Coordinates of C-alpha atoms in Angstrom, one line a residue:
X1051 CA -116.1 -27.6 -12.9
X1052 CA -113.9 -30.1 -11.1
X1053 CA -112.4 -32.6 -13.4
X1054 CA -111.6 -36.0 -11.6
X1055 CA -109.3 -38.5 -13.1
X1056 CA -108.9 -41.8 -11.6
X1057 CA -105.4 -43.0 -10.9
X1058 CA -105.3 -46.8 -11.0
X1059 CA -103.3 -48.4 -8.2
X1060 CA -100.7 -51.1 -8.4
X1061 CA -101.6 -54.6 -8.3
X1062 CA -100.3 -55.5 -4.8
X1063 CA -99.6 -59.1 -6.0
X1064 CA -97.1 -57.6 -8.8
X1065 CA -95.3 -55.9 -6.0
X1066 CA -94.5 -59.2 -4.3
X1067 CA -91.2 -60.1 -4.8
X1068 CA -90.6 -63.5 -6.6
X1069 CA -88.6 -65.7 -4.8
X1070 CA -85.0 -66.8 -6.1
X1071 CA -84.5 -70.2 -7.4
X1072 CA -81.8 -71.9 -5.7
X1073 CA -79.9 -75.2 -6.5
X1074 CA -76.8 -76.7 -4.9
X1075 CA -73.8 -78.8 -6.4
X1076 CA -71.8 -81.2 -4.5
X1077 CA -69.4 -84.0 -5.3
X1078 CA -67.2 -86.7 -3.5
X1079 CA -64.2 -88.1 -5.2
X1080 CA -64.5 -91.5 -4.9
X1081 CA -67.3 -94.2 -4.6
X1082 CA -66.2 -95.8 -1.3
X1083 CA -69.1 -96.1 1.3
X1084 CA -67.5 -93.5 3.7
X1085 CA -67.6 -91.1 0.9
X1086 CA -71.0 -91.7 0.0
X1087 CA -72.1 -91.2 3.5
X1088 CA -70.3 -87.7 3.1
X1089 CA -72.4 -87.1 0.2
X1090 CA -75.8 -87.8 2.2
X1091 CA -74.4 -85.4 4.6
X1092 CA -73.7 -82.8 2.3
X1093 CA -77.2 -83.2 0.6
X1094 CA -78.8 -82.9 3.9
X1095 CA -76.9 -79.8 4.7
X1096 CA -77.8 -77.9 1.3
X1097 CA -81.5 -78.6 1.5
X1098 CA -81.7 -77.7 5.0
X1099 CA -79.6 -74.3 4.2
X1100 CA -81.5 -73.3 1.2
X1101 CA -85.0 -74.0 2.6
X1102 CA -84.4 -71.9 5.8
X1103 CA -84.1 -68.8 3.6
X1104 CA -87.5 -67.4 3.0
X1105 CA -86.2 -65.3 -0.2
X1106 CA -85.2 -68.6 -1.9
X1107 CA -86.9 -71.3 -3.4
X1108 CA -85.4 -75.0 -3.3
X1109 CA -85.0 -75.9 -6.7
X1110 CA -83.1 -79.3 -6.4
X1111 CA -79.5 -80.5 -5.5
X1112 CA -77.1 -81.9 -8.5
X1113 CA -74.6 -84.3 -7.2
X1114 CA -71.9 -86.5 -8.6
X1115 CA -70.6 -89.7 -7.1
X1116 CA -67.2 -91.2 -7.4
X1117 CA -66.2 -88.6 -10.2
X1118 CA -62.9 -86.8 -10.4
X1119 CA -63.1 -82.9 -9.9
X1120 CA -60.6 -82.3 -12.5
X1121 CA -62.9 -83.6 -15.6
X1122 CA -65.9 -81.6 -16.3
X1123 CA -67.0 -84.0 -19.2
X1124 CA -67.3 -87.0 -17.0
X1125 CA -69.7 -85.2 -14.5
X1126 CA -73.0 -85.8 -15.6
X1127 CA -75.1 -84.0 -12.9
X1128 CA -72.9 -80.8 -13.4
X1129 CA -73.7 -81.1 -17.1
X1130 CA -77.6 -81.1 -16.2
X1131 CA -77.4 -78.5 -14.0
X1132 CA -75.6 -76.3 -16.5
X1133 CA -78.3 -77.7 -18.9
X1134 CA -81.1 -76.6 -16.3
X1135 CA -79.7 -73.0 -16.2
X1136 CA -79.9 -72.6 -19.7
X1137 CA -83.6 -73.5 -19.6
X1138 CA -83.8 -70.7 -17.3
X1139 CA -85.0 -73.1 -14.1
X1140 CA -82.0 -71.8 -11.6
X1141 CA -80.9 -68.3 -10.9
X1142 CA -78.5 -69.2 -8.1
X1143 CA -76.3 -72.1 -7.5
X1144 CA -74.5 -72.9 -3.8
X1145 CA -71.4 -75.1 -3.8
X1146 CA -68.6 -75.8 -1.2
X1147 CA -65.7 -74.4 -2.7
X1148 CA -64.0 -73.5 -6.1
X1149 CA -62.3 -77.3 -6.0
X1150 CA -65.7 -79.2 -5.8
X1151 CA -66.9 -77.1 -9.0
X1152 CA -63.5 -77.5 -11.2
X1153 CA -60.1 -77.7 -10.5
X1154 CA -59.2 -76.6 -14.0
X1155 CA -59.0 -72.9 -14.4
X1156 CA -60.3 -72.7 -18.1
X1157 CA -63.3 -74.8 -17.1
X1158 CA -64.1 -72.7 -13.8
X1159 CA -63.9 -69.6 -16.0
X1160 CA -65.9 -70.8 -18.7
X1161 CA -68.8 -71.9 -16.7
X1162 CA -68.9 -68.6 -14.6
X1163 CA -68.7 -66.6 -17.8
X1164 CA -71.5 -68.7 -19.2
X1165 CA -73.7 -68.6 -16.3
X1166 CA -73.4 -64.9 -15.5
X1167 CA -74.3 -64.1 -19.3
X1168 CA -77.4 -66.1 -18.4
X1169 CA -78.0 -64.4 -15.4
X1170 CA -77.3 -67.3 -13.2
X1171 CA -74.8 -66.8 -10.2
X1172 CA -72.4 -68.9 -8.2
X1173 CA -71.6 -68.5 -4.3
X1174 CA -68.4 -70.2 -3.3
X1175 CA -68.8 -71.2 0.6
X1176 CA -65.6 -71.6 1.6
X1177 CA -63.9 -68.8 -0.5
X1178 CA -66.9 -66.5 0.5
X1179 CA -66.8 -65.5 -3.2
X1180 CA -70.4 -64.4 -5.0
X1181 CA -69.9 -64.0 -8.7
X1182 CA -72.8 -61.6 -8.6
X1183 CA -70.9 -59.0 -6.5
X1184 CA -67.5 -59.4 -8.5
X1185 CA -66.6 -56.4 -10.6
X1186 CA -64.0 -58.6 -12.4
X1187 CA -62.9 -61.9 -13.0
X1188 CA -59.3 -61.5 -11.5
X1189 CA -60.0 -62.7 -7.8
X1190 CA -62.2 -66.0 -9.2
X1191 CA -58.9 -66.3 -11.8
X1192 CA -56.4 -66.6 -9.2
X1193 CA -58.4 -68.8 -6.8
X1194 CA -59.2 -71.2 -9.5
X1195 CA -55.7 -71.1 -10.4
X1196 CA -54.6 -71.8 -7.2
X1197 CA -57.1 -74.7 -6.9
X1198 CA -55.9 -76.2 -10.1
X1199 CA -52.1 -75.8 -9.0
X1200 CA -53.0 -77.4 -5.6
X1201 CA -54.7 -80.4 -6.9
X1202 CA -51.5 -81.1 -9.3
X1203 CA -49.2 -80.4 -6.9
X1204 CA -50.8 -82.4 -4.1
X1205 CA -51.0 -85.2 -6.3
X1206 CA -47.4 -85.1 -7.5
X1207 CA -46.1 -84.6 -4.2
X1208 CA -48.4 -87.6 -2.9
X1209 CA -47.1 -89.8 -5.8
X1210 CA -43.7 -88.9 -4.9
X1211 CA -44.0 -89.3 -1.2
X1212 CA -45.9 -92.7 -1.9
X1213 CA -43.3 -93.8 -4.1
X1214 CA -40.4 -93.6 -1.7
X1215 CA -42.4 -95.1 1.0
X1216 CA -43.2 -98.2 -1.3
X1217 CA -39.4 -98.3 -1.9
X1218 CA -38.4 -98.2 1.6
X1219 CA -41.0 -100.2 2.7
X1220 CA -42.6 -97.6 5.1
X1221 CA -45.7 -97.2 3.2
X1222 CA -48.7 -97.4 5.6
X1223 CA -51.9 -99.3 4.3
X1224 CA -54.6 -96.9 5.2
X1225 CA -57.6 -99.1 4.7
X1226 CA -56.7 -102.5 5.7
X1227 CA -58.4 -105.6 4.6
X1228 CA -61.1 -107.5 6.6
X1229 CA -59.1 -109.3 9.7
X1230 CA -57.1 -106.3 10.3
X1231 CA -57.6 -102.5 11.6
X1232 CA -55.6 -99.4 11.3
X1233 CA -53.9 -98.6 14.8
X1234 CA -51.5 -95.6 15.1
X1235 CA -50.8 -96.2 11.1
X1236 CA -50.0 -99.9 11.8
X1237 CA -51.8 -102.7 10.5
X1238 CA -53.0 -104.8 13.8
X1239 CA -55.1 -108.4 13.7
X1240 CA -58.6 -107.6 14.8
X1241 CA -59.1 -111.2 17.1
X1242 CA -62.8 -111.6 16.1
X1243 CA -62.7 -111.0 12.3
X1244 CA -59.5 -112.9 12.2
X1245 CA -61.3 -115.9 13.2
X1246 CA -63.5 -115.5 10.4
X1247 CA -60.8 -115.1 8.0
X1248 CA -59.3 -118.6 9.4
X1249 CA -62.8 -120.2 9.1
X1250 CA -62.9 -118.9 5.4
X1251 CA -59.5 -120.5 4.3
X1252 CA -60.2 -123.8 6.3
X1253 CA -63.6 -124.2 4.4
X1254 CA -61.9 -123.6 1.3
X1255 CA -59.0 -126.1 2.0
X1256 CA -62.1 -128.9 2.7
X1257 CA -63.1 -128.0 -1.1
X1258 CA -66.1 -125.5 -0.4
X1259 CA -66.7 -123.3 -3.3
X1260 CA -66.4 -119.2 -2.8
X1261 CA -70.4 -119.3 -2.9
X1262 CA -71.0 -121.9 -0.4
X1263 CA -68.6 -120.2 2.2
X1264 CA -70.6 -117.0 1.6
X1265 CA -73.9 -118.4 2.3
X1266 CA -72.5 -120.1 5.4
X1267 CA -71.6 -116.8 6.8
X1268 CA -74.4 -115.1 5.7
X1269 CA -76.9 -117.9 7.4
X1270 CA -74.7 -117.6 10.5
X1271 CA -75.6 -113.8 10.5
X1272 CA -71.7 -112.8 10.3
X1273 CA -71.4 -109.3 8.6
X1274 CA -68.8 -108.3 5.9
X1275 CA -66.1 -105.3 6.4
X1276 CA -68.8 -103.0 5.3
X1277 CA -71.8 -104.6 6.9
X1278 CA -73.5 -106.3 4.2
X1279 CA -74.1 -109.7 2.9
X1280 CA -70.9 -112.0 2.0
X1281 CA -70.7 -112.7 -1.9
X1282 CA -68.4 -115.0 -3.7
X1283 CA -66.2 -112.2 -5.0
X1284 CA -65.7 -110.9 -1.7
X1285 CA -64.6 -114.6 -0.6
X1286 CA -62.4 -114.9 -3.5
X1287 CA -60.8 -111.5 -2.9
X1288 CA -59.8 -112.8 0.9
X1289 CA -58.4 -115.8 -0.4
X1290 CA -56.2 -114.5 -2.9
X1291 CA -55.0 -111.6 -0.9
X1292 CA -51.4 -112.2 0.3
X1293 CA -51.7 -109.7 3.6
X1294 CA -52.9 -112.3 5.3
X1295 CA -49.7 -114.1 5.3
X1296 CA -48.0 -110.9 6.9
X1297 CA -46.6 -109.7 3.5
X1298 CA -47.9 -106.8 1.5
X1299 CA -47.3 -106.1 -2.4
X1300 CA -47.8 -102.3 -2.7
X1301 CA -48.7 -100.5 -6.0
X1302 CA -51.3 -103.1 -7.3
X1303 CA -53.0 -100.1 -8.9
X1304 CA -51.8 -96.8 -10.2
X1305 CA -53.1 -93.0 -11.1
X1306 CA -52.0 -91.8 -14.6
X1307 CA -51.3 -88.2 -15.3
X1308 CA -55.0 -87.5 -16.1
X1309 CA -56.0 -88.7 -12.9
X1310 CA -57.4 -92.2 -14.3
X1311 CA -57.2 -95.0 -12.1
X1312 CA -55.7 -98.4 -13.2
X1313 CA -54.9 -102.0 -12.3
X1314 CA -51.2 -102.4 -12.1
X1315 CA -50.5 -105.1 -14.9
X1316 CA -46.9 -104.4 -15.0
X1317 CA -46.8 -100.9 -16.2
X1318 CA -45.4 -99.8 -12.9
X1319 CA -43.1 -101.4 -10.5
X1320 CA -44.8 -103.2 -7.5
X1321 CA -43.0 -103.7 -4.4
X1322 CA -43.0 -107.0 -2.2
X1323 CA -42.5 -105.9 1.7
X1324 CA -42.0 -109.4 3.6
X1325 CA -43.1 -109.7 7.5
X1326 CA -45.0 -106.5 7.0
X1327 CA -47.4 -107.2 9.7
X1328 CA -48.5 -109.8 11.9
X1329 CA -49.8 -112.8 9.4
X1330 CA -53.4 -114.4 10.2
X1331 CA -52.3 -117.5 8.1
X1332 CA -49.6 -119.2 7.2
X1333 CA -47.6 -119.2 3.8
X1334 CA -48.3 -123.2 3.6
X1335 CA -51.9 -122.6 4.1
X1336 CA -52.2 -119.9 1.7
X1337 CA -50.4 -121.5 -1.0
X1338 CA -52.6 -124.8 -0.2
X1339 CA -55.6 -122.9 -1.0
X1340 CA -54.3 -121.4 -4.2
X1341 CA -53.7 -124.8 -5.5
X1342 CA -57.1 -125.8 -4.7
X1343 CA -58.8 -123.0 -6.3
X1344 CA -56.7 -123.4 -9.2
X1345 CA -57.8 -127.2 -9.7
X1346 CA -61.0 -126.3 -9.0
X1347 CA -61.2 -123.7 -11.8
X1348 CA -59.3 -126.2 -14.2
X1349 CA -62.1 -129.1 -13.4
X1350 CA -64.5 -126.3 -14.2
X1351 CA -63.2 -125.3 -17.3
X1352 CA -63.1 -121.7 -16.1
X1353 CA -60.0 -119.6 -17.3
X1354 CA -59.3 -116.0 -15.7
X1355 CA -61.5 -112.9 -16.7
X1356 CA -63.7 -115.8 -18.6
X1357 CA -65.9 -117.3 -15.8
X1358 CA -68.5 -119.9 -17.0
X1359 CA -70.5 -119.4 -13.7
X1360 CA -73.0 -117.5 -15.8
X1361 CA -74.4 -121.0 -17.1
X1362 CA -75.2 -121.9 -13.5
X1363 CA -78.9 -122.6 -12.5
X1364 CA -80.3 -119.6 -10.7
X1365 CA -81.3 -121.4 -7.5
X1366 CA -77.9 -123.0 -7.3
X1367 CA -76.4 -122.4 -3.7
X1368 CA -79.6 -120.3 -2.9
X1369 CA -81.7 -122.7 -1.6
X1370 CA -81.2 -122.8 2.2
X1371 CA -82.8 -125.6 4.5
X1372 CA -84.2 -124.0 7.7
X1373 CA -83.6 -127.5 9.7
X1374 CA -79.9 -128.0 9.4
X1375 CA -78.6 -124.9 7.0
X1376 CA -77.4 -127.0 4.2
X1377 CA -78.1 -125.7 0.7
X1378 CA -80.3 -127.7 -1.9
X1379 CA -79.0 -129.5 -4.8
X1380 CA -80.7 -129.9 -8.2
X1381 CA -81.6 -133.4 -9.0
X1382 CA -84.0 -134.8 -12.0
X1383 CA -86.9 -136.9 -10.5
X1384 CA -89.2 -139.4 -11.8
X1385 CA -93.0 -139.8 -11.4
X1386 CA -94.0 -142.6 -13.9
X1387 CA -93.1 -141.8 -17.3
X1388 CA -92.9 -138.1 -16.4
X1389 CA -89.9 -136.5 -15.2
X1390 CA -89.3 -133.2 -13.5
X1391 CA -86.8 -130.9 -11.6
X1392 CA -86.7 -131.0 -7.9
X1393 CA -84.4 -129.5 -5.3
X1394 CA -82.9 -131.6 -2.4
X1395 CA -81.1 -130.7 1.0
X1396 CA -77.7 -131.8 0.5
X1397 CA -77.5 -133.3 4.2
X1398 CA -80.8 -135.2 3.6
X1399 CA -79.3 -136.8 0.6
X1400 CA -76.1 -137.9 2.5
X1401 CA -77.5 -139.0 5.5
X1402 CA -81.4 -139.0 5.8
X1403 CA -81.2 -139.5 9.7
X1404 CA -79.4 -136.2 10.0
X1405 CA -82.1 -133.9 8.4
X1406 CA -85.8 -135.1 7.7
X1407 CA -86.2 -132.1 5.1
X1408 CA -87.9 -133.4 1.9
X1409 CA -87.5 -132.2 -1.5
X1410 CA -89.2 -129.7 -3.2
X1411 CA -90.2 -129.1 -6.9
X1412 CA -88.7 -126.5 -9.0
X1413 CA -91.9 -125.4 -10.8
X1414 CA -93.6 -124.8 -7.1
X1415 CA -90.7 -122.7 -6.1
X1416 CA -91.3 -120.7 -9.3
X1417 CA -95.2 -120.2 -9.2
X1418 CA -94.4 -119.3 -5.4
X1419 CA -92.2 -116.6 -6.3
X1420 CA -94.5 -115.1 -8.9
X1421 CA -97.1 -115.2 -6.1
X1422 CA -94.8 -113.2 -3.7
X1423 CA -94.2 -110.6 -6.6
X1424 CA -97.8 -110.3 -7.6
X1425 CA -98.4 -109.4 -3.9
X1426 CA -95.9 -106.9 -3.9
X1427 CA -97.2 -105.2 -7.2
X1428 CA -100.7 -105.6 -6.1
X1429 CA -99.9 -104.3 -2.7
X1430 CA -96.8 -101.8 -3.4
X1431 CA -98.7 -99.0 -1.6
X1432 CA -99.3 -100.7 1.7
X1433 CA -95.9 -102.8 1.7
X1434 CA -93.1 -101.2 -0.1
X1435 CA -93.8 -97.4 0.5
X1436 CA -94.0 -97.4 4.2
X1437 CA -91.3 -99.8 4.4
X1438 CA -88.9 -97.4 2.4
X1439 CA -90.3 -94.5 4.7
X1440 CA -89.4 -96.5 7.4
X1441 CA -85.6 -97.2 6.4
X1442 CA -85.2 -93.3 5.3
X1443 CA -86.1 -92.3 8.9
X1444 CA -83.7 -94.6 10.4
X1445 CA -81.0 -92.7 8.3
X1446 CA -80.7 -90.1 11.2
X1447 CA -80.1 -86.6 9.8
X1448 CA -78.2 -85.7 13.0
X1449 CA -75.7 -88.2 12.1
X1450 CA -75.2 -86.7 8.6
X1451 CA -74.8 -83.4 10.1
X1452 CA -72.4 -84.8 12.7
X1453 CA -70.4 -86.4 10.2
X1454 CA -70.3 -83.2 8.0
X1455 CA -68.8 -81.4 11.2
X1456 CA -66.3 -84.4 11.9
X1457 CA -65.1 -84.0 8.0
X1458 CA -64.8 -80.4 8.6
X1459 CA -62.5 -80.7 11.8
X1460 CA -60.7 -83.7 9.9
X1461 CA -59.8 -81.4 6.7
X1462 CA -58.9 -78.7 8.9
X1463 CA -56.7 -81.0 10.9
X1464 CA -55.0 -82.1 7.8
X1465 CA -54.2 -78.5 6.7
X1466 CA -52.7 -77.8 10.0
X1467 CA -50.6 -80.5 9.6
X1468 CA -49.5 -79.6 6.1
X1469 CA -48.7 -76.3 7.3
X1470 CA -46.7 -77.3 10.1
X1471 CA -44.6 -79.6 8.0
X1472 CA -44.1 -77.0 5.4
X1473 CA -43.0 -74.4 8.1
X1474 CA -40.6 -77.3 9.5
X1475 CA -39.1 -77.8 6.1
X1476 CA -38.2 -73.9 5.6
X1477 CA -36.7 -74.1 8.9
X1478 CA -38.9 -71.8 10.7
X1479 CA -40.1 -74.3 13.5
X1480 CA -37.8 -76.1 16.1
X1481 CA -37.9 -80.0 15.3
X1482 CA -38.9 -80.8 19.2
X1483 CA -41.9 -78.0 19.0
X1484 CA -42.6 -79.8 15.6
X1485 CA -42.7 -83.3 16.9
X1486 CA -44.8 -81.9 19.9
X1487 CA -47.7 -80.3 17.6
X1488 CA -47.5 -82.9 14.9
X1489 CA -48.1 -85.7 17.7
X1490 CA -50.9 -83.7 19.1
X1491 CA -52.4 -83.2 15.6
X1492 CA -52.3 -87.1 15.1
X1493 CA -53.7 -88.1 18.0
X1494 CA -56.8 -85.7 17.6
X1495 CA -57.2 -86.8 13.9
X1496 CA -57.2 -90.4 15.2
X1497 CA -59.9 -89.7 17.5
X1498 CA -62.2 -87.7 14.8
X1499 CA -61.6 -90.4 12.4
X1500 CA -63.0 -93.1 14.8
X1501 CA -65.9 -91.2 15.6
X1502 CA -66.6 -90.9 11.9
X1503 CA -66.2 -94.5 11.4
X1504 CA -68.6 -95.1 14.3
X1505 CA -71.5 -92.8 12.8
X1506 CA -70.7 -94.2 9.2
X1507 CA -71.4 -97.7 10.3
X1508 CA -74.5 -96.6 12.1
X1509 CA -76.3 -95.5 9.0
X1510 CA -74.3 -97.3 6.4
X1511 CA -76.5 -100.5 6.7
X1512 CA -79.6 -98.9 5.8
X1513 CA -78.7 -97.0 2.8
X1514 CA -78.0 -100.3 0.9
X1515 CA -81.5 -101.4 2.1
X1516 CA -83.3 -98.3 0.8
X1517 CA -81.6 -98.6 -2.6
X1518 CA -83.0 -102.0 -3.0
X1519 CA -86.4 -101.6 -1.7
X1520 CA -86.5 -98.1 -4.1
X1521 CA -85.4 -100.5 -7.2
X1522 CA -88.3 -103.0 -6.3
X1523 CA -90.7 -100.2 -5.8
X1524 CA -90.0 -98.8 -9.1
X1525 CA -90.5 -102.2 -10.7
X1526 CA -93.7 -102.8 -9.0
X1527 CA -95.0 -99.5 -9.9
X1528 CA -94.5 -99.9 -13.6
X1529 CA -95.1 -103.7 -13.9
X1530 CA -98.4 -105.7 -14.5
X1531 CA -99.2 -108.8 -12.7
X1532 CA -96.8 -111.4 -13.5
X1533 CA -98.0 -114.7 -15.5
X1534 CA -94.9 -116.3 -15.8
X1535 CA -91.7 -117.1 -13.7
X1536 CA -88.4 -115.2 -14.9
X1537 CA -84.7 -115.7 -13.7
X1538 CA -83.9 -112.2 -14.4
X1539 CA -86.4 -111.0 -11.5
X1540 CA -85.2 -113.6 -8.9
X1541 CA -81.5 -112.4 -9.5
X1542 CA -82.5 -108.6 -9.5
X1543 CA -84.5 -108.8 -6.2
X1544 CA -84.1 -112.2 -4.3
X1545 CA -80.8 -113.2 -2.0
X1546 CA -81.9 -116.8 -1.1
X1547 CA -84.7 -119.1 -0.4
X1548 CA -85.6 -120.7 2.9
X1549 CA -87.2 -124.1 2.8
X1550 CA -89.4 -124.2 6.2
X1551 CA -91.3 -127.4 4.7
X1552 CA -92.6 -129.0 1.4
X1553 CA -95.6 -126.7 1.9
X1554 CA -93.9 -123.3 2.8
X1555 CA -90.8 -121.7 1.7
X1556 CA -89.5 -117.9 2.5
X1557 CA -87.9 -115.5 -0.2
X1558 CA -85.4 -113.4 1.6
X1559 CA -85.0 -109.9 -0.3
X1560 CA -82.0 -107.9 -0.9
X1561 CA -83.3 -105.1 1.6
X1562 CA -83.2 -108.1 4.4
X1563 CA -87.1 -109.0 4.8
X1564 CA -88.3 -112.4 4.4
X1565 CA -91.9 -113.0 2.6
X1566 CA -93.0 -116.6 3.6
X1567 CA -95.3 -118.2 0.4
X1568 CA -97.4 -121.4 0.6
X1569 CA -96.7 -124.3 -2.3
X1570 CA -98.7 -126.7 -3.7
X1571 CA -98.0 -130.4 -2.6

């Protein structure tokens, strides 16, 4: 008799290969706006790159801003990624190059060994190295050693080169102040911005404070160098910058052997270069403004690094008259035996016929602010979330990718230029050929940098707005309805108040939108 034994089939679901969990790590070495734009481009690139592979599962992107690659301990996101690897959340890490992960051989090998033991591997795009496929650490050790020595060598060579240019007065300022632009390595006056600089010095000479000057520029809709709103600190920096006189003090900051940046308080030599470039302001005007600022500080009892501005009223210089553009001044009014705080238009106080705007009560402003904030807290799903989504959509992904492509081209251009210089130094190139090729590379680099700057400006404005809306959304999501006014909330989210009448004011939030609110008479 036949005996039949059933052989169980394999569960088809078990045969489905699980996706590999892939993360990316990127880093920029400075916190300037241009580098943060570069970071956005990298983030966009890696998210697309990982999600396009059907065998990979995108588990996140880890990134550090404004942190030197020479120090693993200071990179919080890198340490968080390593912790997630230990928790079994990641199978593969993708990063641009060895130097992006670590410029220290010991750190690099230590990380790789630790991750390999955990079954986590790293793919370095530039070097085309995958630690999973390596039979030994020799190649990685060599390359990471090169990255470390290259970092130190470039740093030392740059320091020596910059020091020589400081000494002979040929140092070129790559990021000129507001009012100037860099053309072929030289500081050239930007006529439109120069007029603003002259206006700032003129206003300071007339006795206006830095915050009032900033408010005036913001009211007129004049953008700062980075496209943001003007603040008192920026104005003060302009008024104290000797470069507007045509002179330049070099080596105001320096980098130590551990790659830390410091303000030069006498630890290093500084070099004053007279007539370095065309002036916007005369020495006489510059010195006069400096004297005015010192006198104002003396009168207010303000010492350097010890400002008393912390005790000012939160609405000071923040309330703007919609009729004449003047700021409002805090005063004490009386109604019978009762006294109360009021805010009055400066021009109306000086000459009632020039501005008809009447005073508003301090308590009414605060109540109106509480009402606006409660509307945002209650309606954050219908107001703030669509707003932040709209702002994010304006940050065109194509622009980020174009910026990344330009950065690659600029990096290649610089590498070619360095190679050319090395060949010339060793005598492998004729001087005439070297000059011709060097000029061609510099022309190409100038075009690439100009295009990158244009794209950067086009997306930079919205990045700060997205950040401000995100901060307010986070607060609105977690906060209960406000019952009382607090200065902290106003300072965190509002730039200024616009007075339309005694019955209506507008709160201009830091993300650029004005919300109007009615007030009691």
